[in-house]
Coordinates of C-alpha atoms and ligand atoms in Angstrom, one line a residue:
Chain A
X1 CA -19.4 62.1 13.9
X2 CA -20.5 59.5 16.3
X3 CA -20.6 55.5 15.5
X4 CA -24.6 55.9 15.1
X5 CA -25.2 58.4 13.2
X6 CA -22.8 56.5 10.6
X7 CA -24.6 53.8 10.6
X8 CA -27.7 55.7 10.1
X9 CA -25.8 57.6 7.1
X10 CA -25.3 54.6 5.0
X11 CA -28.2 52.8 6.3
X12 CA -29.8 53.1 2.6
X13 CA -27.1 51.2 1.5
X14 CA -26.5 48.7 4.0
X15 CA -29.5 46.2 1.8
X16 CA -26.8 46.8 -1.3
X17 CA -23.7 45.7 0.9
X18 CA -26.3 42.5 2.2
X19 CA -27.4 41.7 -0.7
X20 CA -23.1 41.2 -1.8
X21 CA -23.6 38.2 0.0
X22 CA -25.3 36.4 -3.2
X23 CA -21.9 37.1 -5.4
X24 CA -20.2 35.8 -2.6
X25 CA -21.6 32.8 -2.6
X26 CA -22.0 31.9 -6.2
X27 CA -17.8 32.5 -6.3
X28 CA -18.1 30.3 -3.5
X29 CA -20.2 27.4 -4.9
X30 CA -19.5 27.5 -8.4
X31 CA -15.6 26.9 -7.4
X32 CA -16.1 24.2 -5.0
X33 CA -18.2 22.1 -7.1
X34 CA -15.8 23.1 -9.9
X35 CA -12.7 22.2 -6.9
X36 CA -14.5 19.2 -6.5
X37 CA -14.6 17.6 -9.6
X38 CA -11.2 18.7 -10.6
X39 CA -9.9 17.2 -6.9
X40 CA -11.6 13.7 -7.9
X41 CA -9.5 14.0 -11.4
X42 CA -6.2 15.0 -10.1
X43 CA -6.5 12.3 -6.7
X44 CA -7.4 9.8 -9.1
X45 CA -4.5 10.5 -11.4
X46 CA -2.2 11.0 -8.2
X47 CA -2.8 7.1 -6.6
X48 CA -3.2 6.0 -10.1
X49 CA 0.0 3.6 -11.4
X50 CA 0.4 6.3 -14.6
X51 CA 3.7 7.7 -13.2
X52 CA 3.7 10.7 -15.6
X53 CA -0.1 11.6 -14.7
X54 CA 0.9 11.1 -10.5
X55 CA 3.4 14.0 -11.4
X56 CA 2.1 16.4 -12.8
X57 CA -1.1 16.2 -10.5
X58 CA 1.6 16.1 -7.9
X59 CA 3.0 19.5 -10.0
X60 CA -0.7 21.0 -10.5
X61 CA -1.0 20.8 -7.1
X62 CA 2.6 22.3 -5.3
X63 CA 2.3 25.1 -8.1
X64 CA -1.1 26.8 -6.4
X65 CA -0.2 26.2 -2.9
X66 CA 2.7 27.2 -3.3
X67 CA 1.8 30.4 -5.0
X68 CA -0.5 33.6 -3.3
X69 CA -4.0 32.8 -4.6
X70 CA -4.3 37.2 -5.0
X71 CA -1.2 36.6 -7.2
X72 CA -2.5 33.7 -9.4
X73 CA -6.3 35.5 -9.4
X74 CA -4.4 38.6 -10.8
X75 CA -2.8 36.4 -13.4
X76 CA -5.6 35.3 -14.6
X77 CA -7.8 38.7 -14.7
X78 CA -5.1 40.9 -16.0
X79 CA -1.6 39.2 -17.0
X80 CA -2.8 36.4 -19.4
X81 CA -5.5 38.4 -21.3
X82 CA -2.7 41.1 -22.4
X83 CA -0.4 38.1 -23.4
X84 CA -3.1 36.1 -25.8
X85 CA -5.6 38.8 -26.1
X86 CA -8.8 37.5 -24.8
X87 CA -11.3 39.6 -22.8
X88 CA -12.9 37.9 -19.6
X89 CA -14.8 39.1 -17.2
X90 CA -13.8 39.9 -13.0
X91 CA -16.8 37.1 -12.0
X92 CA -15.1 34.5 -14.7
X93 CA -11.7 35.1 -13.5
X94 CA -12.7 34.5 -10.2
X95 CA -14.3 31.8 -10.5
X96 CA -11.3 30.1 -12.9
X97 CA -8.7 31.2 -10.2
X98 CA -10.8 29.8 -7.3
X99 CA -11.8 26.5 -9.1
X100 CA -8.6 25.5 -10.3
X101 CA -7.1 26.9 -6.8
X102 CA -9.4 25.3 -4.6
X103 CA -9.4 21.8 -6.9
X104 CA -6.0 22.0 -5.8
X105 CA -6.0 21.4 -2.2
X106 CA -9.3 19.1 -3.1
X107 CA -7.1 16.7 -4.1
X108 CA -4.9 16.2 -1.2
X109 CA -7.8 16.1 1.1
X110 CA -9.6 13.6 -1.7
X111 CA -6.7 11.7 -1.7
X112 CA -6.5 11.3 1.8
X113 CA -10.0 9.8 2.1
X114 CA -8.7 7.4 -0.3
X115 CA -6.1 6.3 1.4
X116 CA -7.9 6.3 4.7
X117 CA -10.5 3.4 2.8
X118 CA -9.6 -0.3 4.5
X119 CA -7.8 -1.7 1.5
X120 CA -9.9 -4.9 2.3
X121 CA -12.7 -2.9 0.2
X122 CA -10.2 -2.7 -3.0
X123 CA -10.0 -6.6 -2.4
X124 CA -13.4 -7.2 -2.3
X125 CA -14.4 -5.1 -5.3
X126 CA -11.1 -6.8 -7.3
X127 CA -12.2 -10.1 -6.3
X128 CA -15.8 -9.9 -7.5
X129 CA -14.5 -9.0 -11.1
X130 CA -15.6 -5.2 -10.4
X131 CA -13.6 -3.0 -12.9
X132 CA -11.1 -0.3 -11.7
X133 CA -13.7 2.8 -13.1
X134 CA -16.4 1.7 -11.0
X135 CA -15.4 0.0 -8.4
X136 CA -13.7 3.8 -7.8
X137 CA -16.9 5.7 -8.5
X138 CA -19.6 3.4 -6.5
X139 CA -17.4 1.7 -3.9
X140 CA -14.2 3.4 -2.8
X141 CA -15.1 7.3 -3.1
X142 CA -18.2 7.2 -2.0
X143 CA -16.7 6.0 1.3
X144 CA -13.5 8.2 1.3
X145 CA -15.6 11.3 0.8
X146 CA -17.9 10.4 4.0
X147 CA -14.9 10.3 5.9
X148 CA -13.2 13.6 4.6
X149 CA -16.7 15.8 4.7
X150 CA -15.9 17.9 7.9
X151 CA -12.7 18.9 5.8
X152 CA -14.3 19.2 2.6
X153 CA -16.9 21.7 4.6
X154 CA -13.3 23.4 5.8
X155 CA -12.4 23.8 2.7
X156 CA -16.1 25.8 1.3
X157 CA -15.9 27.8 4.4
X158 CA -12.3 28.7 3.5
X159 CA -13.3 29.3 0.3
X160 CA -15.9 31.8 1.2
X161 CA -14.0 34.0 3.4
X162 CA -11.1 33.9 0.9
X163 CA -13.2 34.7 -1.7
X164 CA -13.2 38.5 -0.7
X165 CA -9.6 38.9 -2.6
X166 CA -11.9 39.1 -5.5
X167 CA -12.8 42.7 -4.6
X168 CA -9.3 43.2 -5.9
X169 CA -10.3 43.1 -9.3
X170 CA -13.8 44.3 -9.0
X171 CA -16.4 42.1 -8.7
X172 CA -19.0 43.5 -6.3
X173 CA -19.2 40.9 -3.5
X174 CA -20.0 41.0 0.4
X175 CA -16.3 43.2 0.4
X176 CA -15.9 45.3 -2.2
X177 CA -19.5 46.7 -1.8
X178 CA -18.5 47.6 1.6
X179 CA -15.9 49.2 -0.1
X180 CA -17.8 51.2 -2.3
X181 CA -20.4 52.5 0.0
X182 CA -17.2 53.4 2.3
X183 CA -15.4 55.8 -0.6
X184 CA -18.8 57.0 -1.2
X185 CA -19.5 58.5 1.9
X186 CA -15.7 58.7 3.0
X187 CA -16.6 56.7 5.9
X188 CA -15.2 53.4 6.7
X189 CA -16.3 51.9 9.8
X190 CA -19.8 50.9 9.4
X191 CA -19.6 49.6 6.3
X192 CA -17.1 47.6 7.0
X193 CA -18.7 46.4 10.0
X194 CA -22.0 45.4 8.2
X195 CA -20.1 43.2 5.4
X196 CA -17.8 41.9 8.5
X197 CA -21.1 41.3 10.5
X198 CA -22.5 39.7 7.6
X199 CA -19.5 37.6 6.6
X200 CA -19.7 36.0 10.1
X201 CA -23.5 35.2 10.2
X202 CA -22.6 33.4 6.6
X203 CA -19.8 31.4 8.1
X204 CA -21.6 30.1 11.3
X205 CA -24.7 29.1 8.9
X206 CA -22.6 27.1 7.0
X207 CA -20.8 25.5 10.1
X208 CA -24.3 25.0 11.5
X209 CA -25.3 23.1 8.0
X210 CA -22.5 21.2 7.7
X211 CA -22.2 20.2 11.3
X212 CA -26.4 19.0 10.2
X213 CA -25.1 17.1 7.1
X214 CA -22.6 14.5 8.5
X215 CA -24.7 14.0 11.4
X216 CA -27.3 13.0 9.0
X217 CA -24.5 11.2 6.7
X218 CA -23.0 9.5 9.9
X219 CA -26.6 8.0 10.7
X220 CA -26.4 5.5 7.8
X221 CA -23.6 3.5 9.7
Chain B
X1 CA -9.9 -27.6 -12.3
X2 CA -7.3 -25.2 -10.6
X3 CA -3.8 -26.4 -10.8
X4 CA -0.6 -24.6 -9.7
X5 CA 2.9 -25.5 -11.0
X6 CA 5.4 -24.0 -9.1
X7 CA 4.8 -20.9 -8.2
X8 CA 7.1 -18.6 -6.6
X9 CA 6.1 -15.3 -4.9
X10 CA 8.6 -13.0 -3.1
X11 CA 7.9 -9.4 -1.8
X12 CA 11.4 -8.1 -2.1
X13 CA 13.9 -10.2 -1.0
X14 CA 11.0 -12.4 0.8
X15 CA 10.4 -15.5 -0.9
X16 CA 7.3 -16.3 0.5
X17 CA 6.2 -19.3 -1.4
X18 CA 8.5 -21.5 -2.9
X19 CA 7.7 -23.7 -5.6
X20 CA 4.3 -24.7 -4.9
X21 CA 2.5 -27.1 -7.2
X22 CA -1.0 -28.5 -6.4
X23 CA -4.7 -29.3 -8.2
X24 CA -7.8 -28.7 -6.7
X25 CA -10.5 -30.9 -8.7
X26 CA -14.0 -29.9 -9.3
X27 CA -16.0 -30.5 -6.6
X28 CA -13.2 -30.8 -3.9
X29 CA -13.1 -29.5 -0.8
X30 CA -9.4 -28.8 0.1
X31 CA -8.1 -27.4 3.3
X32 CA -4.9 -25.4 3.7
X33 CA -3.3 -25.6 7.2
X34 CA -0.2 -24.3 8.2
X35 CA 1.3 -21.7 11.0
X36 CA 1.1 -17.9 10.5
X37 CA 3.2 -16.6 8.1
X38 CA 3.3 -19.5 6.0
X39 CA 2.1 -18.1 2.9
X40 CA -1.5 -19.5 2.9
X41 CA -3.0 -16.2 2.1
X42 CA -0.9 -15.1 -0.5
X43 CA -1.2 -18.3 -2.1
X44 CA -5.1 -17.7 -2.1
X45 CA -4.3 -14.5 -3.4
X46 CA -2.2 -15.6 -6.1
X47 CA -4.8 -17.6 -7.5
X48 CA -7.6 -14.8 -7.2
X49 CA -4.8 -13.0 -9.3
X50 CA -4.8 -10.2 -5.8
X51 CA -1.0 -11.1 -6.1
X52 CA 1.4 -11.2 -9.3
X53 CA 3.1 -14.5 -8.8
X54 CA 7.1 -14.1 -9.3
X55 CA 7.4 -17.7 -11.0
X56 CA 5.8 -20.5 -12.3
X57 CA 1.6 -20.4 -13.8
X58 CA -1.5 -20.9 -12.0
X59 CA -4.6 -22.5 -14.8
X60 CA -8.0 -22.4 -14.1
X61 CA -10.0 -24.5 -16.8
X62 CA -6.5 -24.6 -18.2
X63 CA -6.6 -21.0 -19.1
X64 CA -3.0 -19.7 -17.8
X65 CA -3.9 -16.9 -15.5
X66 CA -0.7 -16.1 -14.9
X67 CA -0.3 -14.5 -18.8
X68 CA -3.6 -12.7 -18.9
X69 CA -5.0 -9.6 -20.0
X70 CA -7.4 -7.2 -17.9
X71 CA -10.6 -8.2 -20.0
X72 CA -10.0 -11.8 -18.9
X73 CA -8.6 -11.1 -15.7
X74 CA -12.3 -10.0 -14.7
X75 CA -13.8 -13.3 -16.6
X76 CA -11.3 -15.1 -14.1
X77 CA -12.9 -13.3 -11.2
X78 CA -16.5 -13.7 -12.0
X79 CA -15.1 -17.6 -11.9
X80 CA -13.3 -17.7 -8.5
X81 CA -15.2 -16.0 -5.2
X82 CA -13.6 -14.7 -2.1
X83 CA -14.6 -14.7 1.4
X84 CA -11.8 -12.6 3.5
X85 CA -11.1 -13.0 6.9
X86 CA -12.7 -9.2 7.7
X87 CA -15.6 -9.7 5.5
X88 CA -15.0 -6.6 3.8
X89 CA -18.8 -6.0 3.0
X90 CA -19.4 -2.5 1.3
X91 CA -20.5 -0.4 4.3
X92 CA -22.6 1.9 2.5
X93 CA -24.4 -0.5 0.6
X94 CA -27.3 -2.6 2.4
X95 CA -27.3 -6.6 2.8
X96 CA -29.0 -6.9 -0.5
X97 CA -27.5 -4.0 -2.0
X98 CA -24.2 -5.7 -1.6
X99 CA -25.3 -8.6 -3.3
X100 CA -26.8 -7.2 -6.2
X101 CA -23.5 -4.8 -6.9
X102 CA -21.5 -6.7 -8.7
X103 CA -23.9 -9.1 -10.5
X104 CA -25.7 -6.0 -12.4
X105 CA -22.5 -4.3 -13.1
X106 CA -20.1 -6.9 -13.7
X107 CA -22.6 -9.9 -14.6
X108 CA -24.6 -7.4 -16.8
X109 CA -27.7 -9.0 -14.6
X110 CA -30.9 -7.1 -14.7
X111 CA -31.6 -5.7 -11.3
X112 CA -34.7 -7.9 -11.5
X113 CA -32.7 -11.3 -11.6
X114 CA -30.0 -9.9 -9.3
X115 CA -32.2 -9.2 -6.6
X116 CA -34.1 -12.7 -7.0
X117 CA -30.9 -14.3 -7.2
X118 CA -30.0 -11.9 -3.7
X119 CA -33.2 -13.0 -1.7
X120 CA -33.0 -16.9 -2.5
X121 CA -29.3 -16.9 -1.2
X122 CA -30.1 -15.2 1.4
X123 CA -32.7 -17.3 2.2
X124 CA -30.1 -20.2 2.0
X125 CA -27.8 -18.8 4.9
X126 CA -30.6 -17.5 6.8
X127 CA -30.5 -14.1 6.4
X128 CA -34.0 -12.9 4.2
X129 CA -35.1 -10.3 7.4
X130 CA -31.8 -8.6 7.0
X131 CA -31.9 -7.5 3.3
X132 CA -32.6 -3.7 4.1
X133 CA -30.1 -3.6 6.9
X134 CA -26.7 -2.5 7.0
X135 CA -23.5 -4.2 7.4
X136 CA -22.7 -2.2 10.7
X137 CA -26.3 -3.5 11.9
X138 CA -24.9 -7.6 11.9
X139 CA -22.9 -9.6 14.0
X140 CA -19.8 -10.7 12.7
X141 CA -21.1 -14.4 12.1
X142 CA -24.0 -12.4 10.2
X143 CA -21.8 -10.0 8.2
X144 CA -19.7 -13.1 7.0
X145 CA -22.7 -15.3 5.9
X146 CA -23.5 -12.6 3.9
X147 CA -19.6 -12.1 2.3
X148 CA -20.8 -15.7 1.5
X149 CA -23.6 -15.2 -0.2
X150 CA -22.1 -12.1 -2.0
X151 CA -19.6 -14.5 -3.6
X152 CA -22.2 -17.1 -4.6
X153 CA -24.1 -14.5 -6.1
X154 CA -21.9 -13.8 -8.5
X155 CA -22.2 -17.9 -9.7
X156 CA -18.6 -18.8 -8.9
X157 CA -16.9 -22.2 -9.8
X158 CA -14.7 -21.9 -7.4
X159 CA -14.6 -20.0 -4.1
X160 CA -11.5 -19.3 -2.1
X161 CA -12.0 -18.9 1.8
X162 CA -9.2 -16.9 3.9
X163 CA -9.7 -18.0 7.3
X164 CA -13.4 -17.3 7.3
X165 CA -14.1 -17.9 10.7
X166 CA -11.2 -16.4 12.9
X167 CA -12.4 -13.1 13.2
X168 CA -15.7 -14.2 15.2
X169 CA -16.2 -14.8 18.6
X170 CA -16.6 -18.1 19.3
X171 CA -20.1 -18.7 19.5
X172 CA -20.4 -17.8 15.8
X173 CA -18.2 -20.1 14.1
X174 CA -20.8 -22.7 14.0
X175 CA -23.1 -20.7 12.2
X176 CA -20.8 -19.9 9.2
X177 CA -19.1 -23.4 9.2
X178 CA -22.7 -24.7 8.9
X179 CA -23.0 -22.5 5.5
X180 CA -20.1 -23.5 4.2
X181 CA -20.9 -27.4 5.0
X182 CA -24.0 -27.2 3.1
X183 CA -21.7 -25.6 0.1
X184 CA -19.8 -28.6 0.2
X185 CA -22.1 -30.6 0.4
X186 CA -23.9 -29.6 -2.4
X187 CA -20.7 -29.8 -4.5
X188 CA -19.3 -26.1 -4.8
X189 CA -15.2 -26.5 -5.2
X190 CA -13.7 -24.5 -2.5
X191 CA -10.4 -24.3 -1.0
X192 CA -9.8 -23.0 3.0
X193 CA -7.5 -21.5 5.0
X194 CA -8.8 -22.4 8.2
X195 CA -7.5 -23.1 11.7
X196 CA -10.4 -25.3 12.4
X197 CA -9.2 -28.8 12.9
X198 CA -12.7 -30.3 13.0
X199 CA -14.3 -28.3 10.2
X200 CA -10.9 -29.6 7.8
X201 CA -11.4 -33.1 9.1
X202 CA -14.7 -33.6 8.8
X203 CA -15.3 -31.4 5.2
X204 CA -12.4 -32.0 3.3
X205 CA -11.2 -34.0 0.7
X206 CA -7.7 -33.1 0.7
X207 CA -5.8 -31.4 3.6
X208 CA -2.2 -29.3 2.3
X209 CA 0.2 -28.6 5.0
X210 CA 2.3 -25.4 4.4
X211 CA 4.8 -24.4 6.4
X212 CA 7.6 -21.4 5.7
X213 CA 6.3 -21.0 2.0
X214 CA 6.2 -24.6 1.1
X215 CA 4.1 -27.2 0.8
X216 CA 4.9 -30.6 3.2
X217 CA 2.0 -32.7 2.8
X218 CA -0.9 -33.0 0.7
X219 CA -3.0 -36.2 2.0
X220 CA -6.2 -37.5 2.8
X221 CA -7.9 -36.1 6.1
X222 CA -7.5 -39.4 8.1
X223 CA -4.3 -39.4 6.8
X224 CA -3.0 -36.4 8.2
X225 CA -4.3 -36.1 11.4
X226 CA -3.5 -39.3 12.4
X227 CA -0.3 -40.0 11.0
X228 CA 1.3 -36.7 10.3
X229 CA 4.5 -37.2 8.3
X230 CA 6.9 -34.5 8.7
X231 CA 7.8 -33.2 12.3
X232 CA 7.1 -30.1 11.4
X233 CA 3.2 -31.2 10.8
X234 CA 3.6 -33.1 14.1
X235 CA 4.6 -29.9 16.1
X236 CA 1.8 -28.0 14.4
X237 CA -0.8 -30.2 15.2
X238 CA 0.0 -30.8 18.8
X239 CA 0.1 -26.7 19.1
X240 CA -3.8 -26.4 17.6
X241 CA -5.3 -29.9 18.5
Ligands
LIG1 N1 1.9 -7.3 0.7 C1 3.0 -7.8 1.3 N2 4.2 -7.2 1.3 C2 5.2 -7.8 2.0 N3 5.2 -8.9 2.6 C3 4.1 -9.6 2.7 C4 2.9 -9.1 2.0 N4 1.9 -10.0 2.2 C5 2.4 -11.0 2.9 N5 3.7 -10.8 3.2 C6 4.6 -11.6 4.0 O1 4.5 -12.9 3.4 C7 4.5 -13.9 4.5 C8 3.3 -14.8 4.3 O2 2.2 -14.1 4.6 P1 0.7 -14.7 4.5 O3 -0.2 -13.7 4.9 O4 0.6 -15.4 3.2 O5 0.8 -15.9 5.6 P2 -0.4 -16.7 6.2 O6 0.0 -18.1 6.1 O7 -1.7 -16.3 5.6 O8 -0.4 -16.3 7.7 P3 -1.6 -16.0 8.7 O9 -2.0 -17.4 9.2 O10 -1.0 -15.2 9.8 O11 -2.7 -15.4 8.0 C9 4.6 -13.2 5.8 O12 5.9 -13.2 6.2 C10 4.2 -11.8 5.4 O13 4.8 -10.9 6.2
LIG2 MG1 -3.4 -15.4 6.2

């Protein structure tokens, strides 16, 4: 069978495998907002002077880079439901795996932007009385997460194309639709190249956007 | 009143002041010379409680600062204002938003009265068309009258100045020694690091040579830039005059 009339097979599907795109992106977003916040926590905790907090932030934070994120997602979906006997769903799991993952390596990059704030604007807010909380919340992260944007944006995009190791367990995303029209029909290549076709148009989009937002953030200074 | 009684600071094995014990009385103006690495900022620092001294007690209105808790740590703060070197204004904030910051949060202010208070001091060191801007928009002499007016806006006793004027080009010192003049004049308690020899002479009350973490003189203006007493003061001088 030639490449077209594959194509032209599965074209009745190829809307479904689009369409993937959707649970793609809610993984995607849900974690990195989740990521986020859970970044701010653990950075906070890892330049704070609680010694005991820095650690095990510092901990958290070796323990899922330093483990495969198919092995910890697998972990979560099928290992620790057997052991206390809960029931949870692929699109929970995934979105557990990925926030706690991603908040993670949100933490170094957080941290980073903290340290890369001139320590003269720790002075000033200390010197006009301004307590630790807030000074953190409406002085010093508001500038440290200007300047780590581009890798914050890094990190989504990473995030988006990683996500497809959520197919493993099920959840019908961009991949494992693909997938599923592919054992259907017993054909692989066009699928394939529609969710691969598709995964790259999402990635350049959100390059594009993010490339738009710190020009627009850049333009206050 | 401010008064130090000999205060130590080391960083490690660095003792970089050694026993220094001075007063600063309301409504003085009192200028701290010395050569780099004296340990003028860090004594500054000490007393905005920026630095844990390693000896000796610092009061301000005879509260010991040097034994105090967080909640009046920031009472202490409210009372003594800072103007750095670098400005350090809050880059994402505009002119006005960086004076109405700490007054609403700290001061518990309504934004109301914060921004009245903002406008009128701006007013004072001629800076009312530059509310909306920001800080990367101003001129260095611009950016550290408004540091100034940020302090005063949060109704300090005292306000501590780290060599306020040496990070400007020339040609806007004047403007920010003017401000500070008119503070003086109208009575606001200030001490200042400075390298300006005319600005010391002609403002202050009180001039304190420091040199390798201690204090060598403490005397009158007059005093001690026409008769300098120790050599060390005499060497100094003749480098900066
Ligand atoms: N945080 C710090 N850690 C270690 N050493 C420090 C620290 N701050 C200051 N020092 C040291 O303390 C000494 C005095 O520094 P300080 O900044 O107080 O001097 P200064 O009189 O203000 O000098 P300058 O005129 O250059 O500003 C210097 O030797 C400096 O290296
Ligand atoms: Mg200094």
């Amino acid at each position: 069978m030639d490449i077209f009339s594959g194509f032209s097979l599965i074209a009745h599907s190829i809307p479904y495998i689009v369409n993937g795109v959707w649970t793609t992106l809610e993984i995607a977003l849900v974690s990195a907002i989740s990521g986020m916040i859970l970044g701010i926590l653990l950075s906070l905790c890892k330049i704070g002077r609680i010694k005991i907090l820095a650690w095990l932030a510092d901990f958290y934070t070796s323990i899922f880079r330093g483990t495969p994120l198919i092995l910890q997602l697998t972990i979560v979906y099928f290992a620790t439901p057997q052991l206390i006997g809960y029931d949870i769903s692929a699109f929970l799991a995934a979105v557990i795996t990925f926030g706690f993952n991603s908040g993670a390596y949100m933490s170094e990059i957080i941290r980073s932007g903290i340290n890369a704030v001139d320590k003269g604007q720790f002075e000033a807010a200390g010197a006009l009385g301004v307590p630790y909380g807030a000074m953190m919340k409406d002085i010093i992260l508001p500038q440290a997460i200007k300047k780590i944007l581009p890798a914050m944006m890094n990190e989504f995009i990473t995030l988006t194309k990683e996500s497809a190791i959520v197919s493993t367990i099920g959840v019908l995303d961009l991949m494992r639709r693909a997938q599923v029209v592919a054992a259907e029909n017993s054909l692989y290549f066009p699928p394939l190249i529609v969710s691969f076709v598709v995964y790259y148009i999402l990635v350049m989009i959100l390059t594009i956007l993010g490339r738009l937002f710190e020009r627009r953030m850049s333009r206050s200074d | 009143m401010i008064k130090v009684e000999q205060l130590h600071k080391s960083f490690g094995n660095n003792e970089v002041l050694k026993d220094i014990s001075l007063e600063i009385k309301k409504g003085d103006v009192v200028a701290i010379i010395g050569p780099s690495g004296s340990g003028k900022s860090t004594l500054l620092r000490c007393i905005n409680l920026l630095e844990t001294p390693t000896q000796g007690h610092i009061f301000i209105d005879d509260q010991n600062v040097t034994t105090i808790n967080n909640r009046n740590m920031i009472k202490i703060r409210e009372k003594v204002g800072m103007v750095f070197q670098h400005f350090h204004l809050f880059p994402h904030k505009t002119v006005l938003e960086n004076l109405t910051y700490a007054p609403v949060k700290v001061k518990n202010k309504t934004k109301q009265e914060a921004v009245q208070k903002a406008e009128e001091l701006l007013k004072r060191v001629g800076l009312s068309e530059k509310a909306e801007a920001y800080p990367s928009r101003l001129s260095g002499g611009q950016k550290q009258r408004v540091a100034i007016a940020r302090a005063l806006a949060m109704e300090p006793e005292y306000l501590l100045f780290d060599e306020p004027t040496s990070a400007l080009d020339p040609e806007m010192v004047k403007e920010v020694l003017d401000v500070m003049m008119d503070l003086a004049k109208q009575g606001m308690t200030m001490a200042v690091v400075t390298h300006e020899m005319g600005f010391a002479r002609m403002v202050a009350d009180k001039v304190i040579f420091m040199d390798q973490g201690q204090i060598l003189e403490v005397a009158s203006p007059e005093e001690f830039f026409s008769h300098p007493k120790t050599d060390r003061a005499k060497d100094f001088l003749e480098k900066v005059l």
